[in-house]
CSV table of C-alpha atoms and ligand atoms in Angstrom, one decimal:
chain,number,residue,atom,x,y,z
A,1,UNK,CA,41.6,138.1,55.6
A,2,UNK,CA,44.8,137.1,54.2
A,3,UNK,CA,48.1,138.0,56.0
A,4,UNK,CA,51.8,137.9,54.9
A,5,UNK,CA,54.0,138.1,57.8
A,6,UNK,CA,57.1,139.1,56.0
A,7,UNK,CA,60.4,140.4,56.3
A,8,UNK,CA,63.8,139.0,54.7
A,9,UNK,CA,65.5,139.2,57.5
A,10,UNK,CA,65.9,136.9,59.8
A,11,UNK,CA,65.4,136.1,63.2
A,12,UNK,CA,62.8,139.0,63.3
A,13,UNK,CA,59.8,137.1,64.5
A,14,UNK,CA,58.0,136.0,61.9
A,15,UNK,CA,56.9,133.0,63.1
A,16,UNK,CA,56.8,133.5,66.1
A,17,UNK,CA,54.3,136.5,65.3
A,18,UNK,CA,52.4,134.4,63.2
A,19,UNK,CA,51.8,131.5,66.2
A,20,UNK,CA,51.0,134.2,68.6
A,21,UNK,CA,48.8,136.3,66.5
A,22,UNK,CA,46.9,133.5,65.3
A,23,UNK,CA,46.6,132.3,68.9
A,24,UNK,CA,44.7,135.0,69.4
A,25,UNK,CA,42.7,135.1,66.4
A,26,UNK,CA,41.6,131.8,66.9
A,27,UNK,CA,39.6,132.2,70.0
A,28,UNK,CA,37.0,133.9,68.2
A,29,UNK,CA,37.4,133.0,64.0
A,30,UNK,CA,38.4,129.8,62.1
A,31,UNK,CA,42.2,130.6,61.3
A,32,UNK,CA,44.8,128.6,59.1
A,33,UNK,CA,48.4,129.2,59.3
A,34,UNK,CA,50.8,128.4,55.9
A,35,UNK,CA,54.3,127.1,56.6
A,36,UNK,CA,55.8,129.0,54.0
A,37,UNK,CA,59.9,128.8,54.9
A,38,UNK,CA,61.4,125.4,54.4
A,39,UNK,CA,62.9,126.0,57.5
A,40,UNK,CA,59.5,125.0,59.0
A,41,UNK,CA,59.8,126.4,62.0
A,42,UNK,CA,56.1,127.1,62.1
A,43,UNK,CA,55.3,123.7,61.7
A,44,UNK,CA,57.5,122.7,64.9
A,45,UNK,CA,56.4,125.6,66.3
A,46,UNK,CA,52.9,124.2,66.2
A,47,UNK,CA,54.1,121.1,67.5
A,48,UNK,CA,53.6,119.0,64.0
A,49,UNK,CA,56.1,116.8,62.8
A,50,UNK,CA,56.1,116.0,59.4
A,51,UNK,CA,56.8,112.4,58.4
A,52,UNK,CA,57.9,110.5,55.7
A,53,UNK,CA,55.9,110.4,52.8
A,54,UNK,CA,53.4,112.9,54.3
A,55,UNK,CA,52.4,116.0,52.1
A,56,UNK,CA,52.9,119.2,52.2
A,57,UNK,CA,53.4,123.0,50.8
A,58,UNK,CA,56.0,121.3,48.2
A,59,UNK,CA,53.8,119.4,47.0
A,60,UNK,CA,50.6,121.4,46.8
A,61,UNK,CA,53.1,124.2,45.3
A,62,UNK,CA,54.7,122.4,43.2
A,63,UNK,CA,52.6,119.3,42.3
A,64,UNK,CA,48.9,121.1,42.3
A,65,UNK,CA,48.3,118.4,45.1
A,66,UNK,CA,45.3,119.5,46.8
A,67,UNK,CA,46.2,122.1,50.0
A,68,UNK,CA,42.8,120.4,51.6
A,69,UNK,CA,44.4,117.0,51.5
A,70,UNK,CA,47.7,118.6,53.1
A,71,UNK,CA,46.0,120.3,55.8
A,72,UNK,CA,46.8,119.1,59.6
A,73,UNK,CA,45.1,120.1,63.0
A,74,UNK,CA,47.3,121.1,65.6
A,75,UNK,CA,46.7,121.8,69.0
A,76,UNK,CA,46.8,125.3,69.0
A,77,UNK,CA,43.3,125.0,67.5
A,78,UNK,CA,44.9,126.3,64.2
A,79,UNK,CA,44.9,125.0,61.0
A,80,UNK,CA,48.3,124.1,59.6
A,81,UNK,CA,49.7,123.6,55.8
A,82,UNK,CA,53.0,122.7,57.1
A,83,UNK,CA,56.2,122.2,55.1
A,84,UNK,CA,59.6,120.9,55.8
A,85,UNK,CA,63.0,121.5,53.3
A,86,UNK,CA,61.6,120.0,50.4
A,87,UNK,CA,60.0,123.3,50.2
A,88,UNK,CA,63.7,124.3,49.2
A,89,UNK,CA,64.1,122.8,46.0
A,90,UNK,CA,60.0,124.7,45.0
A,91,UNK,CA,62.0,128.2,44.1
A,92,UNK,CA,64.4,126.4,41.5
A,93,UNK,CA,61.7,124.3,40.3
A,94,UNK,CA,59.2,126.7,39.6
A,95,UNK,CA,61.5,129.8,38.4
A,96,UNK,CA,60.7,128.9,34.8
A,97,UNK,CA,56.7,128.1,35.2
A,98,UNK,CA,54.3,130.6,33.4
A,99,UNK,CA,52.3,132.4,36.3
A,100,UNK,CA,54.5,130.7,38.6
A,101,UNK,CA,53.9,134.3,40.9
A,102,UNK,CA,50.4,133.6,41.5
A,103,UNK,CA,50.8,129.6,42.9
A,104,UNK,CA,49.8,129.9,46.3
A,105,UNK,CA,47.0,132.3,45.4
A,106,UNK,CA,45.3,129.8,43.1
A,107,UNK,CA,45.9,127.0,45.5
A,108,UNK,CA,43.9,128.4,48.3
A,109,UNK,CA,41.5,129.9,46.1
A,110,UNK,CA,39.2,126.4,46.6
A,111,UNK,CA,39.6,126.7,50.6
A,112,UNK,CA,39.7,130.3,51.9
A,113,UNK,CA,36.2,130.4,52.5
A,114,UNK,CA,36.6,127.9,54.7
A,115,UNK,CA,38.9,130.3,57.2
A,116,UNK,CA,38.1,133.7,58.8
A,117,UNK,CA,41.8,134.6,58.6
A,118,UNK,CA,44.6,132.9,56.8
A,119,UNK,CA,48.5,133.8,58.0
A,120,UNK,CA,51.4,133.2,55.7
A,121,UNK,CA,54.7,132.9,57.3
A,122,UNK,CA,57.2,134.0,54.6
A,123,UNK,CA,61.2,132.4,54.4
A,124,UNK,CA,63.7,135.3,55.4
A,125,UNK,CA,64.5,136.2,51.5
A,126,UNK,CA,62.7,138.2,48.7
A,127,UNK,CA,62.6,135.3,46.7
A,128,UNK,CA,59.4,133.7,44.5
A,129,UNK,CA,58.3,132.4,48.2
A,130,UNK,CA,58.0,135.6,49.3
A,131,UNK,CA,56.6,137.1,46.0
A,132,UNK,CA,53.7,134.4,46.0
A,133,UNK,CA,52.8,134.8,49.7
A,134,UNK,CA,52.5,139.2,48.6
A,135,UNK,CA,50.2,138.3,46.0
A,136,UNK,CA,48.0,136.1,47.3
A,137,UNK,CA,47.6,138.0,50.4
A,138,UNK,CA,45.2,141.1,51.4
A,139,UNK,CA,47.9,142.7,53.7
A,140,UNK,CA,51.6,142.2,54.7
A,141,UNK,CA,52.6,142.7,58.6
A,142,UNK,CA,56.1,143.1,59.0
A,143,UNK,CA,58.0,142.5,62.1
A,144,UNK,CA,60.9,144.4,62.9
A,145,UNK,CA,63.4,143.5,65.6
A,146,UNK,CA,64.3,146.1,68.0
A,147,UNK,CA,68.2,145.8,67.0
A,148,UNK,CA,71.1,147.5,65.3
A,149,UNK,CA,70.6,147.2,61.5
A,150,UNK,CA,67.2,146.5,61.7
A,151,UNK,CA,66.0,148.9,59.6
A,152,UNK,CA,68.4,148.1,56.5
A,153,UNK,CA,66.6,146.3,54.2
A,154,UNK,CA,63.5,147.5,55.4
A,155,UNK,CA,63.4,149.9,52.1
A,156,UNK,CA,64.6,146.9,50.0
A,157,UNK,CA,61.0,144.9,51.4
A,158,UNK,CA,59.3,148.1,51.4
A,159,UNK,CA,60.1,148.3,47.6
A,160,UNK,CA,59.6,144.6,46.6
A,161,UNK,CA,56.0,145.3,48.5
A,162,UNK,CA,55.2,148.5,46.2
A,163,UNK,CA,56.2,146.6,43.1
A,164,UNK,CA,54.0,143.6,43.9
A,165,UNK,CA,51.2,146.1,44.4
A,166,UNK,CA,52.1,147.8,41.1
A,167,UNK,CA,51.8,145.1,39.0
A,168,UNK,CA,50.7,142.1,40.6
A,169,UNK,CA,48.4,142.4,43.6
A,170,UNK,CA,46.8,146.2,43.3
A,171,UNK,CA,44.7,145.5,46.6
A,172,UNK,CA,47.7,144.2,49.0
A,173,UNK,CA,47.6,146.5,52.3
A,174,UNK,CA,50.4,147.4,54.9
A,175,UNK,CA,48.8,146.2,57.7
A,176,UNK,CA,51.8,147.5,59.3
A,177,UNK,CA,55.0,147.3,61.3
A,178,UNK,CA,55.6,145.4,64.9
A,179,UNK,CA,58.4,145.9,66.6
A,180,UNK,CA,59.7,143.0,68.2
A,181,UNK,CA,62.3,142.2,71.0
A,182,UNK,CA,62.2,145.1,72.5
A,183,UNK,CA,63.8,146.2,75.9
A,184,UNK,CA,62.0,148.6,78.1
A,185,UNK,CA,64.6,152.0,78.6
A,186,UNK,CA,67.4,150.6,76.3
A,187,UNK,CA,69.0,153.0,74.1
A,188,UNK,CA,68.9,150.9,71.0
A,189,UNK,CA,65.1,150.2,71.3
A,190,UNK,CA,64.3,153.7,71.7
A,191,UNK,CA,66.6,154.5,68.2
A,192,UNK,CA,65.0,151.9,66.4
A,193,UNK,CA,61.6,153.1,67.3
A,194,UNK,CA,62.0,157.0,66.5
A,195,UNK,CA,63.5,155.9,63.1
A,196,UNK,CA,60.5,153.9,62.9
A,197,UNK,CA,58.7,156.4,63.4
A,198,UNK,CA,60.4,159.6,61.5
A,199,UNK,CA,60.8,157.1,58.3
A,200,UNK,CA,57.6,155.4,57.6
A,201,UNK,CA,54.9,158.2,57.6
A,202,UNK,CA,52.3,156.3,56.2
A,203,UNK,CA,52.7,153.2,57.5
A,204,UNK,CA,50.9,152.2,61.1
A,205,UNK,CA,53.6,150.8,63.7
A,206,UNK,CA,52.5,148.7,66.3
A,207,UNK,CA,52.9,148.8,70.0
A,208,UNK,CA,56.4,146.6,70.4
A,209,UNK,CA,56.3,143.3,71.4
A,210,UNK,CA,58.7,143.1,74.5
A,211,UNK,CA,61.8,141.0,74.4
A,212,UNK,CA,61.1,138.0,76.6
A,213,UNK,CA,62.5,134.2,77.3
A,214,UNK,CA,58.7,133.1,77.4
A,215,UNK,CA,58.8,133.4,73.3
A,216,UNK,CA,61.6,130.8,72.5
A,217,UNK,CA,60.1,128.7,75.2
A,218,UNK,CA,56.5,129.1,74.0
A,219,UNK,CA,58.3,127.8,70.7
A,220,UNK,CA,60.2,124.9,72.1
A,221,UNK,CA,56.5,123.8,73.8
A,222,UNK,CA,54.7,124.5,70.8
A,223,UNK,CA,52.3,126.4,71.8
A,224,UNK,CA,51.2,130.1,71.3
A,225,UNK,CA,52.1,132.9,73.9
A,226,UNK,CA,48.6,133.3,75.6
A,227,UNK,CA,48.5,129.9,76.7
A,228,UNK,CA,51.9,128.9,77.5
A,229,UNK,CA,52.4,132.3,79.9
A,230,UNK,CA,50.3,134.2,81.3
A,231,UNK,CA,51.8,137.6,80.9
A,232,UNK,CA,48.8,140.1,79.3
A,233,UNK,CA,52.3,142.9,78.6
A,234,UNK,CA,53.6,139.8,76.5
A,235,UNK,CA,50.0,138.8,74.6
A,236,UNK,CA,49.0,142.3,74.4
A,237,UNK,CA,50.6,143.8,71.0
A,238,UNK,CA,49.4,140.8,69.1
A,239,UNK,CA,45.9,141.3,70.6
A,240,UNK,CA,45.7,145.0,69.3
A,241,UNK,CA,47.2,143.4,65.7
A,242,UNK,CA,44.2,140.7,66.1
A,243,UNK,CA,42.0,143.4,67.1
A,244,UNK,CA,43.2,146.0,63.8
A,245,UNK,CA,42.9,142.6,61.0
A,246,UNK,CA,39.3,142.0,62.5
A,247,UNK,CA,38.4,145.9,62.1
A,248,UNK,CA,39.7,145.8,58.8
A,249,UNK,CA,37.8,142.9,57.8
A,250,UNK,CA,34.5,144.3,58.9
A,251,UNK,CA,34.9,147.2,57.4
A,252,UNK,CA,35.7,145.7,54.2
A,253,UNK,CA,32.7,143.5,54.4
A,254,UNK,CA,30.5,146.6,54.8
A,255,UNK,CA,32.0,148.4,52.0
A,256,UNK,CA,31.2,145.1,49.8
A,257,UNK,CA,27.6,145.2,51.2
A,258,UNK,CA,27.2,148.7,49.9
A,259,UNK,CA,28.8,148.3,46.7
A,260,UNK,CA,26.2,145.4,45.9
B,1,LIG,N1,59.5,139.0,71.8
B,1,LIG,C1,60.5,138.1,71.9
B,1,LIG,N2,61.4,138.1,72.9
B,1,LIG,C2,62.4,137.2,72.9
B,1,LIG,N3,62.7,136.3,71.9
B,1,LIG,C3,61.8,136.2,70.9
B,1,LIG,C4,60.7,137.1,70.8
B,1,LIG,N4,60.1,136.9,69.6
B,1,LIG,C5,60.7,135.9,69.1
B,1,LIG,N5,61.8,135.5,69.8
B,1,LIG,C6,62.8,134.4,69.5
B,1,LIG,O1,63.6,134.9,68.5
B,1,LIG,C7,64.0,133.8,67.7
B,1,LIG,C8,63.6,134.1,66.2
B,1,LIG,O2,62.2,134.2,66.1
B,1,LIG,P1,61.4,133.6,64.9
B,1,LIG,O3,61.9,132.2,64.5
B,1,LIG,O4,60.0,133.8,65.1
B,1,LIG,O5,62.0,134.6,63.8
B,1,LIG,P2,61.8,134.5,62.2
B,1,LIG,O6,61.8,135.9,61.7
B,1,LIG,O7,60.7,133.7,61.9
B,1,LIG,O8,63.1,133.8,61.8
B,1,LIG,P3,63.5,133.2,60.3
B,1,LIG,O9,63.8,134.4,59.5
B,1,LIG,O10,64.7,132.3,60.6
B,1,LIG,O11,62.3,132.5,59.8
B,1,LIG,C9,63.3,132.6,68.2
B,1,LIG,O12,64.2,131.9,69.0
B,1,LIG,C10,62.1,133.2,69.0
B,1,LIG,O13,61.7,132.3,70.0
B,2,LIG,MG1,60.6,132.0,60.6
């Protein structure tokens, strides 16, 4: 299954959702991660440096480089197509490209079957990033920090997601929405999660992820929650998120099965 962890704003925990999550999903499938933000922060996150000369989402984006040649190992046990900031210059580049919504779709079109689960991290914007990762992917997970003004913009992604369904990816899913950062018995968490709640009706929100200095750390060692702490409250959320994408996925494969 492929996952879009989106949101456009930043400092949500995107990437750090997506190291965790696929921390845990790789203990049991095959599990790539895409460095989609030129920040790469997911690439450092994973402990990958990239270095001069070497290739990555730029140039598989914009170049048709193939992503199999750009893939690294990291020590996570995940699969990385990592990026750096020449991934910056891919959105001016490619505004004016016929199809140019559907790149990243066709690119991993020759490896997905290689991976169980594939995890986009997207760049805080709504820009053609963003667009390509929501219409090559089978659902979007969108973390939302537990904080004043986190829920402006949310309609702004919600509707960007709707319009992408609309007319360019009919089968993308909510997955749905993590909260992140929160703090137990704090007045603001508890407001952000009841709007959560009382505004999106149909959309599945996730146990929150508690606010905790393991996560940056984790980051800074490069390594996913589960094995840099051992704190089940902290792994938890993203287990139950692991647990939902593999439910979905079976489920799908049944319905295929039938179908045939
Ligand atoms: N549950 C948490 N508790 C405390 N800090 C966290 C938690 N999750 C993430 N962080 C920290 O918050 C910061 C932002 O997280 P992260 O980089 O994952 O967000 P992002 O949405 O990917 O940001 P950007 O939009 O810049 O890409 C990082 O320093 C990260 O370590
Ligand atoms: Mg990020």
């Amino acid at each position: 299954m492929k996952i879009a962890v989106a949101n456009q704003k930043g400092g949500v925990a995107k990437t750090t959702s997506v190291i965790c999550l696929g921390g845990v999903l790789i203990k049991s499938c095959s599990c790539l991660a895409i460095d989609f933000d030129p920040q790469g922060n997911l690439t450092t996150g994973l402990g990958v440096e990239v270095t001069e000369g070497q290739l990555t989402t730029y140039n598989v984006i914009t170049e048709r480089s193939s992503a199999k040649e750009v893939l690294v190992p990291t020590r996570s046990g995940l699969t990385l197509l990592p990026s750096d900031i020449s991934l910056a210059s891919a959105e001016p580049e490619l505004m004016s490209k016929i199809g140019n919504f559907f790149l990243l779709k066709e690119v991993l079109e020759p490896i997905e079957s290689q991976f169980d689960h594939i995890l986009i991290d997207c760049p805080p914007s709504l820009g053609l990033l963003t667009v390509n990762a929501l219409a090559a992917a089978d659902a979007v997970l969108i973390p939302v920090q537990c904080q004043f003004f986190a829920l402006k913009g949310l309609a702004a992604l919600l509707e960007t997601i709707q319009s992408v369904q609309k007319r360019l990816n009919p089968d993308l899913k909510i997955l749905g929405v993590l909260p992140t950062m929160a703090e137990r018995n704090t007045i603001m968490t508890q407001d952000v999660l009841t709007s959560l709640k009382g505004r999106l009706k149909d959309i599945p929100i996730f146990d929150p992820v508690p606010k905790s200095v393991k996560f940056p750390e984790s980051n800074v060692a490069g390594e996913p929650i589960h094995t840099y702490a051992d704190d089940s409250k902290l792994v938890k959320p993203y287990q139950t998120i692991a647990n939902t994408i593999m439910e979905v996925q079976s489920n799908g494969a049944k319905k295929s099965k039938v179908k045939r």
